[in-house]
Coordinates of C-alpha atoms and ligand atoms in Angstrom, one line a residue:
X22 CA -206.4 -16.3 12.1
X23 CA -205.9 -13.3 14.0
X24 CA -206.5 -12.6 17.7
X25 CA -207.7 -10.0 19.2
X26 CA -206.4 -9.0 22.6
X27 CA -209.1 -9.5 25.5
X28 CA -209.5 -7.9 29.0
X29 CA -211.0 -9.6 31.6
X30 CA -214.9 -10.2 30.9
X31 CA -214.9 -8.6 27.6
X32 CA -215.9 -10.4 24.3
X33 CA -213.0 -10.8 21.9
X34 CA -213.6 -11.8 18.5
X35 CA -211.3 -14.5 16.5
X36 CA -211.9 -12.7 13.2
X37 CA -212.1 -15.2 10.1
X38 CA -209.6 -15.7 7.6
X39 CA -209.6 -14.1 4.6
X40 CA -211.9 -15.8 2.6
X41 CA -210.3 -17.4 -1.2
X42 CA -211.2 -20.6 -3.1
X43 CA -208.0 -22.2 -1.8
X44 CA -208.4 -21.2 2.1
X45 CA -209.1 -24.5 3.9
X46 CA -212.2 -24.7 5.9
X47 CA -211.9 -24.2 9.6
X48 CA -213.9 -27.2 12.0
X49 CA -214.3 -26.5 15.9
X50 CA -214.5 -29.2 17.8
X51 CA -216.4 -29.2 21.4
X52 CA -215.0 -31.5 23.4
X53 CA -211.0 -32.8 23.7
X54 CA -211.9 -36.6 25.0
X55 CA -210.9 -39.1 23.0
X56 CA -214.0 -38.9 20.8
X57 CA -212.9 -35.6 20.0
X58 CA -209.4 -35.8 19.6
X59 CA -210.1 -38.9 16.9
X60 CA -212.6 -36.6 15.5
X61 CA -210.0 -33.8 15.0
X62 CA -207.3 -36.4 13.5
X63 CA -210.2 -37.4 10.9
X64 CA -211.0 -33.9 10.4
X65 CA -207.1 -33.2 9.8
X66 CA -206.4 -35.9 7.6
X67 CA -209.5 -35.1 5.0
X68 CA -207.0 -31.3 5.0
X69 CA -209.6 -29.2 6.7
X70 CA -208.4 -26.9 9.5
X71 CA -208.9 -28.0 12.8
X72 CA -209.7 -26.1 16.4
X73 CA -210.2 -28.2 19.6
X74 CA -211.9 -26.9 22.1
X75 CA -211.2 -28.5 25.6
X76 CA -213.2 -26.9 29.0
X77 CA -210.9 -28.9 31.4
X78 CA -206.8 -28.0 32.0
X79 CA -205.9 -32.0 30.2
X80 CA -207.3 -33.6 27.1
X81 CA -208.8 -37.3 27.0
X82 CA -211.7 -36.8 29.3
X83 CA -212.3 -40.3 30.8
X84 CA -209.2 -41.7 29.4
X85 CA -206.3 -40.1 31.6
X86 CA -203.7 -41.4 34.1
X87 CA -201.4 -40.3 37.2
X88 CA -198.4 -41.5 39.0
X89 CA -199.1 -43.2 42.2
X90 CA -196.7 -45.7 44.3
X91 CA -194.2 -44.6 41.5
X92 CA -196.1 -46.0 38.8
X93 CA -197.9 -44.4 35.9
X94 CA -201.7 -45.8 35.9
X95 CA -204.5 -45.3 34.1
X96 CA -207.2 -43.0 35.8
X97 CA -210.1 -44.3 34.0
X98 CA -210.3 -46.5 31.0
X99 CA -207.5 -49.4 31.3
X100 CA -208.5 -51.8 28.5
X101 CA -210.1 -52.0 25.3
X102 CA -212.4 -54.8 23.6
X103 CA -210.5 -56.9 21.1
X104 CA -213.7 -57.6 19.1
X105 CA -212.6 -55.0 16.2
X106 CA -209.3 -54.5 15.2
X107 CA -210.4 -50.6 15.9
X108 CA -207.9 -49.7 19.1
X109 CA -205.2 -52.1 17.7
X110 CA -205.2 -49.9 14.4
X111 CA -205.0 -46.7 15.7
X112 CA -202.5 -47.7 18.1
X113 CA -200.6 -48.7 15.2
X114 CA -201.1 -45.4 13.6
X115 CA -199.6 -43.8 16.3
X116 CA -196.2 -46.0 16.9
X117 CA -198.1 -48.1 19.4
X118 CA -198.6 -51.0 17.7
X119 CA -195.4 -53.2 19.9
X120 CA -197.2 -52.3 23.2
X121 CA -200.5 -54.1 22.6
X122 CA -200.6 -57.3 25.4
X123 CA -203.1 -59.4 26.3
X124 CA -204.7 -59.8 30.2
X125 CA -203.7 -62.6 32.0
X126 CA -205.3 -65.7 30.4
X127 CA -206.5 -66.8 34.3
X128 CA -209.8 -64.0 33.9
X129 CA -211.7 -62.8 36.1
X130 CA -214.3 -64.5 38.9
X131 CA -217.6 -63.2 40.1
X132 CA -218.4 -62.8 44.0
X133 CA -222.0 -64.1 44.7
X134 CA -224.1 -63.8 48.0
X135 CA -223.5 -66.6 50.4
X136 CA -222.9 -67.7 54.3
X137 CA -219.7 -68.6 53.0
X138 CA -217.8 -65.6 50.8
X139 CA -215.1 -67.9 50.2
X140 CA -217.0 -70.7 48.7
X141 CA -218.9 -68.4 47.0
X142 CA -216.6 -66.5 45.0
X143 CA -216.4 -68.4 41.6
X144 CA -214.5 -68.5 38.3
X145 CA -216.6 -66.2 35.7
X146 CA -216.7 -68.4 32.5
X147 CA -215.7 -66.8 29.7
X148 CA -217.5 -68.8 26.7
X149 CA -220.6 -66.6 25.9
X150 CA -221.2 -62.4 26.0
X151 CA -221.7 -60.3 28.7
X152 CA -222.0 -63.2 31.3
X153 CA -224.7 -65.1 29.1
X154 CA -223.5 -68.1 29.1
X155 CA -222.9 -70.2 25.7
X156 CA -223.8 -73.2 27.5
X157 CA -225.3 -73.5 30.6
X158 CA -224.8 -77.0 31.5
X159 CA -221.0 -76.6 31.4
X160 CA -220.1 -77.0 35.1
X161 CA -218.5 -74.3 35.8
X162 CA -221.6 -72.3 34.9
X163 CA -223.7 -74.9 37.1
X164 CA -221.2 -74.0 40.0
X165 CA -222.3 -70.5 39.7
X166 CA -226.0 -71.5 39.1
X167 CA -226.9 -74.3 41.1
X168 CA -229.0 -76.8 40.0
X169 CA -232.9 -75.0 39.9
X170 CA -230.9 -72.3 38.2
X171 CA -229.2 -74.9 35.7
X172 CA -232.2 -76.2 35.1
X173 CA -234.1 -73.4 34.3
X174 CA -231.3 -71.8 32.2
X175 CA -231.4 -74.7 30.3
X176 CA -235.2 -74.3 29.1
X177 CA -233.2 -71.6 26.3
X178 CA -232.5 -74.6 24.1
X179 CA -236.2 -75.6 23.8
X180 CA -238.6 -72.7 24.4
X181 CA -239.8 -71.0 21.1
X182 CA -237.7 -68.3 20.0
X183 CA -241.2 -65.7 19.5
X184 CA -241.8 -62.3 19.6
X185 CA -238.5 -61.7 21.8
X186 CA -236.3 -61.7 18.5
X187 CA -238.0 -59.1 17.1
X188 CA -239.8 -56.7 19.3
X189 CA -238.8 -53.3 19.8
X190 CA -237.4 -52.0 23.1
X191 CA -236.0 -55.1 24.5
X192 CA -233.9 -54.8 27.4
X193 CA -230.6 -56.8 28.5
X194 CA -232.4 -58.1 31.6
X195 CA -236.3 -58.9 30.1
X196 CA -234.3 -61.2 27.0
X197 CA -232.1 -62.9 29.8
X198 CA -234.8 -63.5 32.2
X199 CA -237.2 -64.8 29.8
X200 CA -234.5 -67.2 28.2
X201 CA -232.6 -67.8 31.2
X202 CA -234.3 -67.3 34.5
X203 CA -233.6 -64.9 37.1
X204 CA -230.2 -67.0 38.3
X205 CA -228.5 -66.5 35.0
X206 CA -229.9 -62.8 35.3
X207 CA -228.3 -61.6 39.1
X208 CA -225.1 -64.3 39.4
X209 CA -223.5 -63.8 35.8
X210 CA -224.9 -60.9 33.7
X211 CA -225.9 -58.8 36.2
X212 CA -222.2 -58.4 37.7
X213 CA -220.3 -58.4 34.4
X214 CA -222.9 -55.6 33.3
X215 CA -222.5 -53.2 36.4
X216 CA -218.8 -53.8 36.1
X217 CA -219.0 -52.7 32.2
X218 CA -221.6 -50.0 32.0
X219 CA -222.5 -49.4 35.9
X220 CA -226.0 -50.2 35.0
X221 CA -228.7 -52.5 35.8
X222 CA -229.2 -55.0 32.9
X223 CA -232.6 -54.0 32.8
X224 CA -232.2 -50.5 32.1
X225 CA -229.9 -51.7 29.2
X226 CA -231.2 -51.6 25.6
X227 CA -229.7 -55.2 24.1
X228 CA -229.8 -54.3 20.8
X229 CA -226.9 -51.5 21.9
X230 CA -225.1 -53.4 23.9
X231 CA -225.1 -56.6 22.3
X232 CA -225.3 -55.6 18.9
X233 CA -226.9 -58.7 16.5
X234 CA -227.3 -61.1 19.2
X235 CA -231.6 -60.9 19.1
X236 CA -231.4 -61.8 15.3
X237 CA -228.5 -63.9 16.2
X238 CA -230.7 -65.7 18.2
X239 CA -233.4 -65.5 15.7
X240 CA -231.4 -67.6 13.5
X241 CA -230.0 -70.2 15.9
X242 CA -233.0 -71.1 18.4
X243 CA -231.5 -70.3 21.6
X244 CA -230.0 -67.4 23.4
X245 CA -227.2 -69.4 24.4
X246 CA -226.1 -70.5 21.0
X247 CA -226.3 -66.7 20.5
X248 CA -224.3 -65.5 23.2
X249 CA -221.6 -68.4 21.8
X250 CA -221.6 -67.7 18.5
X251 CA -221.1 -63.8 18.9
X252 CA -218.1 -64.5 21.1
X253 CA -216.8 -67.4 18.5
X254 CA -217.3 -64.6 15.7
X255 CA -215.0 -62.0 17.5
X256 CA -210.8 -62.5 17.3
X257 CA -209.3 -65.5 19.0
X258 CA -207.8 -65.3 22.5
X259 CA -208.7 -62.5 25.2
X260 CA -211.9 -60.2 24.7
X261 CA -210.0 -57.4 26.3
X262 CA -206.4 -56.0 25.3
X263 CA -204.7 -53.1 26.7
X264 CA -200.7 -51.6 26.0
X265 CA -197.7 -51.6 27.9
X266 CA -197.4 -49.0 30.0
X267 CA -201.3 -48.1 29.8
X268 CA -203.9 -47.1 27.9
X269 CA -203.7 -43.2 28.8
X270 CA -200.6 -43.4 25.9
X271 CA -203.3 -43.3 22.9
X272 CA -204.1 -40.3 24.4
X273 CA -200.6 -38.9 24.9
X274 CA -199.5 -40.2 21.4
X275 CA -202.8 -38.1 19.7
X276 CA -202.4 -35.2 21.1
X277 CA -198.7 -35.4 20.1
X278 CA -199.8 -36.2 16.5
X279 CA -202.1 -34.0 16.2
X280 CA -200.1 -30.8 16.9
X281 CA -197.1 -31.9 14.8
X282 CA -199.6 -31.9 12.2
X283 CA -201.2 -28.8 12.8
X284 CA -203.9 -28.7 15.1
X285 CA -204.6 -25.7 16.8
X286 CA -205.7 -27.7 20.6
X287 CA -206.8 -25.7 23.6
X288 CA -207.7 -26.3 27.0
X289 CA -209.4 -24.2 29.8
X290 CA -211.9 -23.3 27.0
X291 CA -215.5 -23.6 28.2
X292 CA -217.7 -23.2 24.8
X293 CA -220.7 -21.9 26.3
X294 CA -222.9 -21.1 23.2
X295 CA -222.9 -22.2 19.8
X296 CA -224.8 -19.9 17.1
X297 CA -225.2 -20.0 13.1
X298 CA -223.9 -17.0 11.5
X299 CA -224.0 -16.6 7.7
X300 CA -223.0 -20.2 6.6
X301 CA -220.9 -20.9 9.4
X302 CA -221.2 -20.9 12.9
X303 CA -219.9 -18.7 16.1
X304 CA -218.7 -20.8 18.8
X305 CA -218.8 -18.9 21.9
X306 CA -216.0 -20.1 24.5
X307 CA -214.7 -18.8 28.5
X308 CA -211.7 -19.0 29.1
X309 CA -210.0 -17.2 32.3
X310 CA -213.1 -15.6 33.0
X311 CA -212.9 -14.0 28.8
X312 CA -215.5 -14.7 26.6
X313 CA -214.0 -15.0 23.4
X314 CA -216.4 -15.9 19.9
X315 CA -214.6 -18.2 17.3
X316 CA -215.7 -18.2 13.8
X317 CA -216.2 -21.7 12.0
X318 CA -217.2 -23.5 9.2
X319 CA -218.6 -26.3 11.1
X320 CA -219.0 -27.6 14.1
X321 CA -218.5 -31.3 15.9
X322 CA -219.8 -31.8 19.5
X323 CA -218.0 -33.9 21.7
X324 CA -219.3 -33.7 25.1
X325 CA -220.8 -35.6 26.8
X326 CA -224.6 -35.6 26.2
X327 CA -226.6 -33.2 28.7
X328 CA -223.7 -30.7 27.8
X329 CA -224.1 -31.5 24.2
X330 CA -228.1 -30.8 24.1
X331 CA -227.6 -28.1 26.4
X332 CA -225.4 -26.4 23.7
X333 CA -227.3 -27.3 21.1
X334 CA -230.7 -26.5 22.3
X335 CA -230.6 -23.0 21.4
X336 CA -230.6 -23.6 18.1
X337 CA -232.2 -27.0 17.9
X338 CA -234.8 -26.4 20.3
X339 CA -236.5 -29.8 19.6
X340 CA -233.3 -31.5 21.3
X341 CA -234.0 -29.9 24.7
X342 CA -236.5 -33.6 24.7
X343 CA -233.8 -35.6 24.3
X344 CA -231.6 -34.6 26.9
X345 CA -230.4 -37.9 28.8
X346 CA -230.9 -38.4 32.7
X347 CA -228.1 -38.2 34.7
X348 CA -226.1 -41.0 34.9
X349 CA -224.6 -42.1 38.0
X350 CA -220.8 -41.7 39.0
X351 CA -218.5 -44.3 40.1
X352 CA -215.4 -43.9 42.5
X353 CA -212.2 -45.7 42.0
X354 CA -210.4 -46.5 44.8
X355 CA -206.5 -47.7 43.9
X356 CA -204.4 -49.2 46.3
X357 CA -200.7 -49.9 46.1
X358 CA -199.9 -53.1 48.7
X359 CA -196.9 -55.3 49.7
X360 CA -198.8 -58.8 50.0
X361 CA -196.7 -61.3 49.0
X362 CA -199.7 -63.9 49.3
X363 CA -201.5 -62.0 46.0
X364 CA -198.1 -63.3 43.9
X365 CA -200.4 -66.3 43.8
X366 CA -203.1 -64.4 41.7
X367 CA -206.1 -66.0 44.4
X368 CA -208.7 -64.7 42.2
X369 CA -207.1 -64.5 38.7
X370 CA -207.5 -60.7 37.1
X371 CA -210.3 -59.3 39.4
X372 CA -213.4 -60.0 41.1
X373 CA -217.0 -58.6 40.0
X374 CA -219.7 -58.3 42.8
X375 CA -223.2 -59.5 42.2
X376 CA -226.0 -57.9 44.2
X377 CA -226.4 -58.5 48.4
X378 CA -222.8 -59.8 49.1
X379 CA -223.5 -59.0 52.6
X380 CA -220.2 -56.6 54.1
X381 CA -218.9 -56.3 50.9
X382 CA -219.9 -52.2 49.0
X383 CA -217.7 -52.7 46.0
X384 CA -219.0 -53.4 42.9
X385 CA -216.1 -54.7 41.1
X386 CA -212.0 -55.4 41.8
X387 CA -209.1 -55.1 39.3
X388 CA -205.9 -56.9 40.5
X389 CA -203.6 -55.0 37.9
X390 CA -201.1 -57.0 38.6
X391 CA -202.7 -59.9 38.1
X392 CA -204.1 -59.1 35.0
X393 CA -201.1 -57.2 33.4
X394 CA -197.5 -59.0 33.3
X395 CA -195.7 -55.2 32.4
X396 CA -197.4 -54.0 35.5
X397 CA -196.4 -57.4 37.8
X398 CA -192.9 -57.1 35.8
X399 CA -192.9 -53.8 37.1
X400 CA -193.5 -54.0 40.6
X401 CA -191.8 -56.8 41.2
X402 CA -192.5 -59.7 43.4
X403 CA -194.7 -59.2 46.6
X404 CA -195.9 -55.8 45.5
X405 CA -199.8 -55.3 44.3
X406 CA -202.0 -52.7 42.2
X407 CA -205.8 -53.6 43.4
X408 CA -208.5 -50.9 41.5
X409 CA -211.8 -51.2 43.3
X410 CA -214.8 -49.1 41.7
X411 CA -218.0 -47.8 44.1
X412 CA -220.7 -46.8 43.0
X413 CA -223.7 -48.9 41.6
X414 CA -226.8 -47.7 39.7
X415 CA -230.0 -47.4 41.2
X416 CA -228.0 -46.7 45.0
X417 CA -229.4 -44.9 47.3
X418 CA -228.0 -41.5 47.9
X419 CA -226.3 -42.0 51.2
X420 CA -224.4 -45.8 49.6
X421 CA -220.9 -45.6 49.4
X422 CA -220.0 -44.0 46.2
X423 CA -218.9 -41.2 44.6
X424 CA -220.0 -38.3 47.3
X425 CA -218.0 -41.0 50.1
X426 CA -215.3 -38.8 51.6
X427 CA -211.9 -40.5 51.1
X428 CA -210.6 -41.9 54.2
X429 CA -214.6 -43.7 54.5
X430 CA -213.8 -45.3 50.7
X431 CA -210.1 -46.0 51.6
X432 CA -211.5 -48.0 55.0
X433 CA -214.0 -49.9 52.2
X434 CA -211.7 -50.8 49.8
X435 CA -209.3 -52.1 52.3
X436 CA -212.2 -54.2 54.1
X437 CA -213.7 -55.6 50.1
X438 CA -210.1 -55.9 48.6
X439 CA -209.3 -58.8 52.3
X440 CA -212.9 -60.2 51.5
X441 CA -213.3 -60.7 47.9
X442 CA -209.4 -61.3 47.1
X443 CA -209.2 -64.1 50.6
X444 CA -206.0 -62.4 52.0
X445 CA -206.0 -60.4 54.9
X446 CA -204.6 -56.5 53.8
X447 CA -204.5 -54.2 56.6
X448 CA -203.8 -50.8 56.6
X449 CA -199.6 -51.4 57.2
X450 CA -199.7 -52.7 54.2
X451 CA -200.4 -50.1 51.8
X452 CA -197.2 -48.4 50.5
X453 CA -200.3 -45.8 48.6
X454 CA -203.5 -45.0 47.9
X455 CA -206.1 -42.7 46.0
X456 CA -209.4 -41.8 45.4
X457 CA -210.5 -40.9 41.2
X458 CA -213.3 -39.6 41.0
X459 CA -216.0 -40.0 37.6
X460 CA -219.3 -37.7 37.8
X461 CA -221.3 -38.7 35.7
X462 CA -218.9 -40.4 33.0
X463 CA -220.4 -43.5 32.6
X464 CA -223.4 -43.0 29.9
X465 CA -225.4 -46.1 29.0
X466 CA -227.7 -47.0 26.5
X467 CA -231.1 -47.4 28.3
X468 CA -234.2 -49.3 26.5
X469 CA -234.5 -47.4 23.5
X470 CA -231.3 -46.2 22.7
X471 CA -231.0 -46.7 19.3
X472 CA -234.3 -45.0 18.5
X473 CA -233.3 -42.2 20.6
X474 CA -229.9 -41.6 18.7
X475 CA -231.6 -41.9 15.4
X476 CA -234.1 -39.2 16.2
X477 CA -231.3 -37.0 17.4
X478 CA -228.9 -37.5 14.3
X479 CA -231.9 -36.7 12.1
X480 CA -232.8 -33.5 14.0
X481 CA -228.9 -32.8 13.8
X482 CA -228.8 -33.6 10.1
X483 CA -232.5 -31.2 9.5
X484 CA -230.8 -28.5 11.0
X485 CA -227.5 -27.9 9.2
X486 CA -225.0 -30.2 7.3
X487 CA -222.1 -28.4 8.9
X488 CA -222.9 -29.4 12.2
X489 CA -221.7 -32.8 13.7
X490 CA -222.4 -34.5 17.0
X491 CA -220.3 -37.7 18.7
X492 CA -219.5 -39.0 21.8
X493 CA -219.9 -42.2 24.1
X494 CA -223.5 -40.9 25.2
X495 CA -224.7 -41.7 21.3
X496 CA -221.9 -44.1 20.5
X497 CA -222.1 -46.4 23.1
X498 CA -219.9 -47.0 26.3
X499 CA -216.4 -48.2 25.6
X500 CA -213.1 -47.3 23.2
X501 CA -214.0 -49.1 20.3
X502 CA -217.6 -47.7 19.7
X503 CA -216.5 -44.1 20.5
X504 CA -213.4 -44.1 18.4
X505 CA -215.7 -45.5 15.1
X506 CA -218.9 -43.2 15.7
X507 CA -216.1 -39.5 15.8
X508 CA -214.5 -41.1 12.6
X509 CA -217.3 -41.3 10.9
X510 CA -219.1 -38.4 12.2
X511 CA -216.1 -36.3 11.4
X512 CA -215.6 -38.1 7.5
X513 CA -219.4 -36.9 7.2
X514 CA -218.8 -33.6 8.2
X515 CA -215.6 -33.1 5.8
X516 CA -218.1 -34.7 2.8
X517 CA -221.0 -32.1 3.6
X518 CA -218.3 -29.3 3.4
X519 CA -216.4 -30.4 0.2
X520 CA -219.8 -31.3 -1.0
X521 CA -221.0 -27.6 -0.4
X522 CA -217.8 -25.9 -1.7
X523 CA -218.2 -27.8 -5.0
X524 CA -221.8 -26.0 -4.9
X525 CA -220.8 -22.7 -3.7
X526 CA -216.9 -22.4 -4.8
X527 CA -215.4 -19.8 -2.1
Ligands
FAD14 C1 -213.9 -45.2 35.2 C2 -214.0 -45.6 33.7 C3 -213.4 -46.7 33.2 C4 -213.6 -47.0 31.8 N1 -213.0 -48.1 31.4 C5 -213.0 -48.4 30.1 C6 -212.3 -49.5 29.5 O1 -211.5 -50.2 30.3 N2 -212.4 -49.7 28.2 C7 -213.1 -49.0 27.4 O2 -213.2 -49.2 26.2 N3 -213.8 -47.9 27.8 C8 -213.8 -47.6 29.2 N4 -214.5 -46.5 29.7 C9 -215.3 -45.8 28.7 C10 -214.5 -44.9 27.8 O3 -213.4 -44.2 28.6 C11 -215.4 -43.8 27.2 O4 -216.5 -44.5 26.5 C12 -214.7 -42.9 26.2 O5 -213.4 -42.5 26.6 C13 -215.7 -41.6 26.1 O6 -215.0 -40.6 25.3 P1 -215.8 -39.3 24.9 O7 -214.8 -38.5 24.2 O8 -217.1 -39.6 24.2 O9 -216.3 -38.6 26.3 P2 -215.4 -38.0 27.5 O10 -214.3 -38.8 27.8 O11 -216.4 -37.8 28.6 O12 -214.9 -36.6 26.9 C14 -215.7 -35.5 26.8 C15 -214.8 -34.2 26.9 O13 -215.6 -33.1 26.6 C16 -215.2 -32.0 27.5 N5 -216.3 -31.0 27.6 C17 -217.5 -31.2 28.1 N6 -218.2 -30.1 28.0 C18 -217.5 -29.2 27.4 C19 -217.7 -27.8 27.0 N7 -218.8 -27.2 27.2 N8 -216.7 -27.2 26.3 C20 -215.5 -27.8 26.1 N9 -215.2 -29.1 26.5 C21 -216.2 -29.8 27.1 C22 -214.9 -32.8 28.8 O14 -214.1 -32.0 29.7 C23 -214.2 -34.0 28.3 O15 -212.8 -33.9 28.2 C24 -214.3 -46.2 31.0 C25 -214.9 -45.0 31.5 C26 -214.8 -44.7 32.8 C27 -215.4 -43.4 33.4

């Protein structure tokens, strides 16, 4: 494909191959996060030409890392769920296979309201799905419950399955609270689902979240045996895994891959407007203050979703009603500490923070050290990585969060990490610290989702087979769901197009 030369502000036009039966068809992609770059590996591997289009100066989007302290460490995404072989594979594909490691069997606790923080901070049982407990009259979940909250969780096993099972638009928190009371609601899902998907559970659509567990508990009688047997059906040990050295390398290794074979990846490319022309498409991109138009045979969007419908719009006006709300941001506070008294691993892998934990504004703590041995291996004894994330939806503006200058969120996470870990760390002993920011990263599926995404695939589908749209804001928060929706998104796309050359032959 030829260039042509651009001066500042002036269109330049990427002219189009020649056109001949055997030239291969060229796919832009929007977007260079991970949804995108597996998109584009897809898209590569079914021997279709492939342009990514990235608007920021680093590929990966929310999956990126830094140095800090001297240690490499993932920026956003540090784990992946173990309940499809789906990251294990790919990291595999890409010569990663030996670094996969499980967390630290000791898992994580939960820090609920009390006079007494200490005695309140509790182990978080791990026997059920997204803090719904398989069975509530284990004591451990009693512990956490107390005994009206026992009691009533316990009222799962007998009340009549009903309507619940089956309705449409059922949220996380309406099934739990109907089930399971209020208790079960604020001390265990609650907390596990802020820390997950920064939402409140009721603003959660289940059937997205917790794919098969309403039917699941259609078939058994009880939520709880639900909840148990979805976490009995996924892979033995840890529900999490992550690699050596962090998660950022499936990023690194991608890339890498997909320029050795071919790939024509760009950043600083803002696509700005996407238009059909002929059978194809122009994709209309900024870059250095140029506007340059690329010619394509299809498209795949893999923005995030307000950018998506906001690109797509123009020629799908009927999107424009589907564009999500904004969804809030989180901060992510990292500190690097010499406390020998955290060698002890006080409370396991990390601490999630229910509602009204009076002093405390985090909303969840990662002790990395703790919960990775490569990490504790290498910072050696005495030394600590502590994450705390700010930020909690449905916050009022002024809460400490993502628009809380620096030194305000370094002051908090230094006051939360003493609290919720039960170690005094003052300010001598931080070797380092930063502040990552995430506007607006953290899509989740409200009540409704699924409909939602179904409406919008169809309207994407109507309006041309050569155009493709993925992302976490359709697939679903999380590695696993994002990395299966742009492989098959992109293995449709490359069907429509070898579909429509065996109808038109170029
Ligand atoms: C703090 C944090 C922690 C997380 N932790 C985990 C975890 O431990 N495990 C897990 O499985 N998941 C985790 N996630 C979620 C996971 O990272 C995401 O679900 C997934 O990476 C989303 O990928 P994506 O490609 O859909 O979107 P994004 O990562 O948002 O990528 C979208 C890309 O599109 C680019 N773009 C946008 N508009 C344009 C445009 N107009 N032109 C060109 N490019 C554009 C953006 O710059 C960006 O690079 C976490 C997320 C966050 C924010």
């Amino acid at each position: 494909m030829a260039r042509a030369a651009g001066q500042g502000g002036v269109a330049a036009e990427e002219t189009p191959a020649p056109s001949g039966r055997t030239r291969p068809r060229t796919v832009v992609v929007v977007g260079g996060g991970m949804a995108g770059l597996v998109a584009a590996r897809t898209l590569l591997q079914r021997g279709l030409r492939v342009v990514v289009l990235e608007r920021s100066d680093r590929f990966g989007g929310t999956v990126d890392s830094r140095t800090l302290g001297g240690f490499r460490l993932d920026s956003g995404a540090e784990s992946f769920s173990t309940r499809s072989a789906t990251v294990p594979a790919l990291a595999g594909e890409l010569g990663l296979g030996d670094r996969i490691v499980a967390p630290d069997a000791t898992g994580a606790w939960v820090q609920l309201p009390g006079a007494d923080l200490r005695a309140a901070a509790q182990p978080l049982p791990n026997s059920g799905i997204l803090g719904i407990p398989a069975d509530p009259s284990d004591p451990a979940i009693s512990a956490i419950l107390g005994r009206a909250g026992s009691l009533r969780a316990a009222l799962d096993r007998v009340l009549p399955v009903g309507p619940l099972a089956t309705r449409p638009r059922v949220s996380l928190g309406e099934l739990v609270r109907s089930r399971m009371g209020e208790d079960v609601l604020t001390r265990l899902v609650a907390p596990v689902a802020g820390g997950v998907f920064s939402a409140d559970p009721d603003d959660l659509d289940v059937d997205s979240v917790a794919p098969g567990l309403r039917s699941t508990m259609g078939r058994l009688g009880s939520l709880g045996a639900a909840a148990g047997a979805l976490r009995q059906a996924a892979p033995a040990g840890a529900a999490v895994g992550g690699l050596v050295g962090g998660i950022a390398q499936l990023r690194d290794a991608l890339v890498r891959r997909l320029r050795e074979d071919g790939a024509d990846l760009r950043t600083n490319e803002h696509v700005g407007g996407l238009a059909r022309s002929g059978d194809g498409w122009t994709v209309t991109t900024e870059h250095s203050g140029l506007t340059r138009r690329l010619p394509a045979d299809a498209v795949l969007v893999a923005t995030e979703g307000r950018g998506a419908v906001d690109l797509l719009a123009p020629a799908l006006p009927a999107l424009a009603e589907e564009r999500p709300d904004p969804v809030p941001g989180v901060a992510l506070v990292t500190l690097i500490v010499d406390v020998p008294e955290l060698d002890a691993r006080p409370r396991g892998t990390g601490v999630l923070v229910a509602r009204g934990v009076a002093g405390v504004t985090a909303k969840a703590l990662t002790h990395a050290t703790a919960k990775w041995a490569w990490l504790r291996d290498e910072a050696g004894p005495g030394s600590h990585v502590i994450r705390l994330s700010f930020g909690r939806a449905g916050d009022e503006p002024t809460a400490v969060g993502l628009a809380t200058p620096d030194d305000d969120l370094f002051r908090h996470a230094l006051a939360d990490a003493s609290t919720l870990l039960g170690v005094p760390i003052g300010e001598a002993d931080v070797l380092d610290w930063d502040v990552v920011r995430w506007a607006g990263a953290l899509p989740h599926a409200s009540v409704g989702h699924r409909d939602r995404v179904a409406r919008i695939r169809a309207l994407v589908a109507e309006q041309s087979a050569s155009l493709a749209v993925t992302g976490g804001w359709l697939a679903g928060t999380g590695l696993v769901a994002v990395i299966d929706d742009a492989r098959a998104r992109a293995d449709a796309l490359a069907d429509a197009l070898a579909g429509s050359d065996r109808t038109h032959p170029m």
